[in-house]
Short mmCIF file of C-alpha atoms in Angstrom, two decimals:
data_model
loop_
_atom_site.label_atom_id
_atom_site.label_comp_id
_atom_site.label_asym_id
_atom_site.label_seq_id
_atom_site.Cartn_x
_atom_site.Cartn_y
_atom_site.Cartn_z
CA MET A 1 -1.77 58.28 -21.87
CA GLY A 2 -1.87 61.75 -23.42
CA SER A 3 -3.75 63.72 -26.04
CA ILE A 4 -3.33 63.07 -29.78
CA LYS A 5 -1.83 65.93 -31.35
CA GLY A 6 -0.55 64.77 -34.83
CA LYS A 7 1.00 62.14 -36.80
CA ILE A 8 4.18 61.20 -38.57
CA LEU A 9 4.33 61.85 -42.37
CA ALA A 10 7.80 60.75 -43.09
CA ILE A 11 11.16 59.43 -41.27
CA ASN A 12 14.11 60.78 -42.85
CA ILE A 13 17.76 59.71 -42.56
CA SER A 14 21.14 60.70 -44.02
CA GLU A 15 24.53 58.90 -43.26
CA THR A 16 26.45 62.19 -43.72
CA LYS A 17 25.77 65.69 -42.68
CA GLY A 18 25.00 68.52 -45.02
CA VAL A 19 22.98 66.50 -47.37
CA VAL A 20 19.44 66.06 -47.91
CA LYS A 21 17.69 63.23 -45.83
CA GLN A 22 16.07 60.33 -47.60
CA PRO A 23 12.81 59.00 -46.46
CA ILE A 24 12.48 55.56 -44.88
CA LYS A 25 9.29 53.58 -43.93
CA THR A 26 10.41 52.67 -40.45
CA GLY A 27 13.21 54.26 -38.13
CA VAL A 28 14.81 52.62 -35.14
CA PHE A 29 15.53 55.05 -32.29
CA LYS A 30 17.89 54.32 -29.43
CA VAL A 31 18.04 55.82 -25.90
CA ASP A 32 20.80 58.51 -25.58
CA HIS A 33 21.38 58.29 -29.48
CA GLY A 34 18.42 59.13 -31.73
CA LEU A 35 17.78 57.51 -35.12
CA VAL A 36 19.99 54.61 -35.87
CA GLY A 37 22.11 55.32 -38.89
CA ASP A 38 21.59 59.07 -39.08
CA ALA A 39 24.71 61.28 -39.12
CA HIS A 40 23.10 63.78 -36.63
CA ALA A 41 22.52 61.17 -33.90
CA GLY A 42 24.62 60.74 -30.85
CA ASN A 43 24.45 61.35 -27.07
CA TRP A 44 23.56 65.03 -26.98
CA HIS A 45 20.38 66.96 -26.78
CA ARG A 46 19.71 67.26 -30.42
CA GLN A 47 19.16 63.54 -31.13
CA VAL A 48 16.14 63.90 -33.22
CA SER A 49 14.81 66.80 -35.42
CA LEU A 50 11.15 67.44 -36.18
CA LEU A 51 9.31 69.95 -38.41
CA ASP A 52 5.70 70.01 -39.22
CA ASN A 53 4.28 69.85 -42.77
CA SER A 54 2.62 73.33 -42.34
CA SER A 55 6.17 74.87 -41.81
CA ILE A 56 7.36 73.44 -44.99
CA LYS A 57 4.38 74.69 -46.80
CA LYS A 58 5.01 78.29 -45.79
CA LEU A 59 8.36 78.08 -47.69
CA LYS A 60 6.54 76.30 -50.69
CA ASN A 61 4.34 79.28 -50.92
CA LEU A 62 7.27 81.67 -51.19
CA ASP A 63 8.25 81.22 -54.80
CA GLY A 64 6.98 77.76 -55.94
CA VAL A 65 10.23 75.91 -55.17
CA GLY A 66 9.20 72.44 -54.36
CA PHE A 67 10.26 70.88 -51.09
CA CYS A 68 9.73 67.43 -49.98
CA THR A 69 10.33 65.76 -46.71
CA GLY A 70 13.92 65.64 -45.37
CA LYS A 71 15.06 68.81 -47.10
CA PHE A 72 15.38 70.72 -43.98
CA ALA A 73 17.29 67.91 -42.45
CA GLU A 74 14.40 66.81 -40.27
CA ASN A 75 14.28 63.20 -38.97
CA LEU A 76 10.42 63.45 -38.57
CA THR A 77 8.10 65.30 -40.68
CA THR A 78 4.97 65.74 -38.90
CA GLU A 79 1.39 66.92 -39.43
CA GLY A 80 -1.17 68.34 -37.43
CA MET A 81 1.10 70.03 -34.56
CA VAL A 82 2.43 73.54 -34.21
CA LEU A 83 5.74 72.13 -32.93
CA TYR A 84 7.49 75.34 -31.97
CA GLU A 85 4.75 75.90 -29.44
CA ILE A 86 5.45 72.83 -27.63
CA PRO A 87 7.45 73.92 -24.43
CA VAL A 88 10.85 72.43 -23.70
CA GLY A 89 10.65 69.48 -21.24
CA THR A 90 7.43 68.35 -22.64
CA LYS A 91 7.28 64.56 -23.33
CA LEU A 92 5.94 63.02 -26.68
CA LYS A 93 4.94 59.46 -27.24
CA ILE A 94 5.75 58.82 -30.81
CA GLY A 95 5.34 55.18 -32.23
CA GLU A 96 7.06 52.89 -29.57
CA THR A 97 9.47 55.74 -28.20
CA LEU A 98 8.96 58.38 -25.68
CA GLN A 99 10.89 61.62 -26.28
CA GLU A 100 11.61 64.74 -24.50
CA VAL A 101 11.56 68.18 -26.27
CA THR A 102 15.07 69.83 -25.52
CA GLN A 103 15.18 72.84 -27.85
CA ILE A 104 13.03 75.05 -30.10
CA GLY A 105 14.72 76.27 -33.27
CA LYS A 106 18.44 76.51 -34.00
CA ASN A 107 20.94 78.66 -35.57
CA CYS A 108 21.08 78.21 -39.22
CA HIS A 109 24.57 77.32 -40.30
CA VAL A 110 26.66 79.34 -42.77
CA GLY A 111 26.15 78.15 -46.25
CA CYS A 112 22.50 76.65 -45.48
CA GLU A 113 21.29 75.35 -48.95
CA ILE A 114 17.66 76.13 -48.23
CA ARG A 115 18.42 79.71 -47.30
CA LYS A 116 20.57 80.03 -50.50
CA LEU A 117 17.66 78.69 -52.71
CA VAL A 118 14.79 80.69 -51.45
CA GLY A 119 16.40 83.32 -49.18
CA ASP A 120 14.69 81.69 -45.89
CA CYS A 121 14.95 78.51 -43.98
CA VAL A 122 12.11 77.62 -41.47
CA MET A 123 14.04 75.09 -39.37
CA PRO A 124 15.72 77.73 -37.07
CA ARG A 125 12.34 79.27 -36.06
CA GLU A 126 9.99 76.42 -36.22
CA GLY A 127 11.85 73.18 -35.95
CA ILE A 128 12.15 71.29 -32.67
CA PHE A 129 14.77 68.77 -31.16
CA THR A 130 14.21 65.98 -28.84
CA LYS A 131 16.19 63.24 -27.05
CA ILE A 132 15.12 59.69 -26.76
CA LEU A 133 14.02 58.63 -23.30
CA LYS A 134 12.54 55.20 -24.39
CA GLY A 135 13.74 53.63 -27.54
CA GLY A 136 11.71 51.82 -30.42
CA GLU A 137 10.33 51.98 -33.86
CA ILE A 138 8.66 54.75 -35.51
CA LYS A 139 6.68 54.22 -38.71
CA GLU A 140 4.98 56.53 -41.14
CA GLY A 141 1.42 57.16 -39.88
CA ASP A 142 2.26 56.76 -36.22
CA LEU A 143 0.66 59.04 -33.88
CA ILE A 144 2.22 61.59 -31.75
CA GLU A 145 0.77 62.27 -28.15
CA VAL A 146 1.76 64.85 -25.54
CA VAL A 147 2.34 62.90 -22.42
CA GLU A 148 1.00 64.59 -19.18
CA ASP A 149 3.42 64.13 -16.19
#
């Protein structure tokens, strides 16, 4: 179908905005919605957020502050991909789902807890957002493939 580029390290969810997401073993993703039960899900272009572990490690190296998955409010923590280099419009097969990259980075909100803690936040530069084209489950360890049109 495509070339394997990475894998899922964690699926993270929060029922309210502005809090650290908690890891879950399996997530259910719906078309035009995102991760079922997540506060950021909805019918818009940023249904799912992804951040690669290499980006998280950059901040870990700043001053030794520990960051685990979900601290940057990412739904999917990945491994083995330079996410911010994937062009908008690219389709990704992740677990049972098909997703389309809709945005690279974002504006960090005022009062960002991570920025306050270490003076920087990597999500605005290196995180990406997708919308769900085909729903299904995603589990820890699932592969991520770039789908060629």
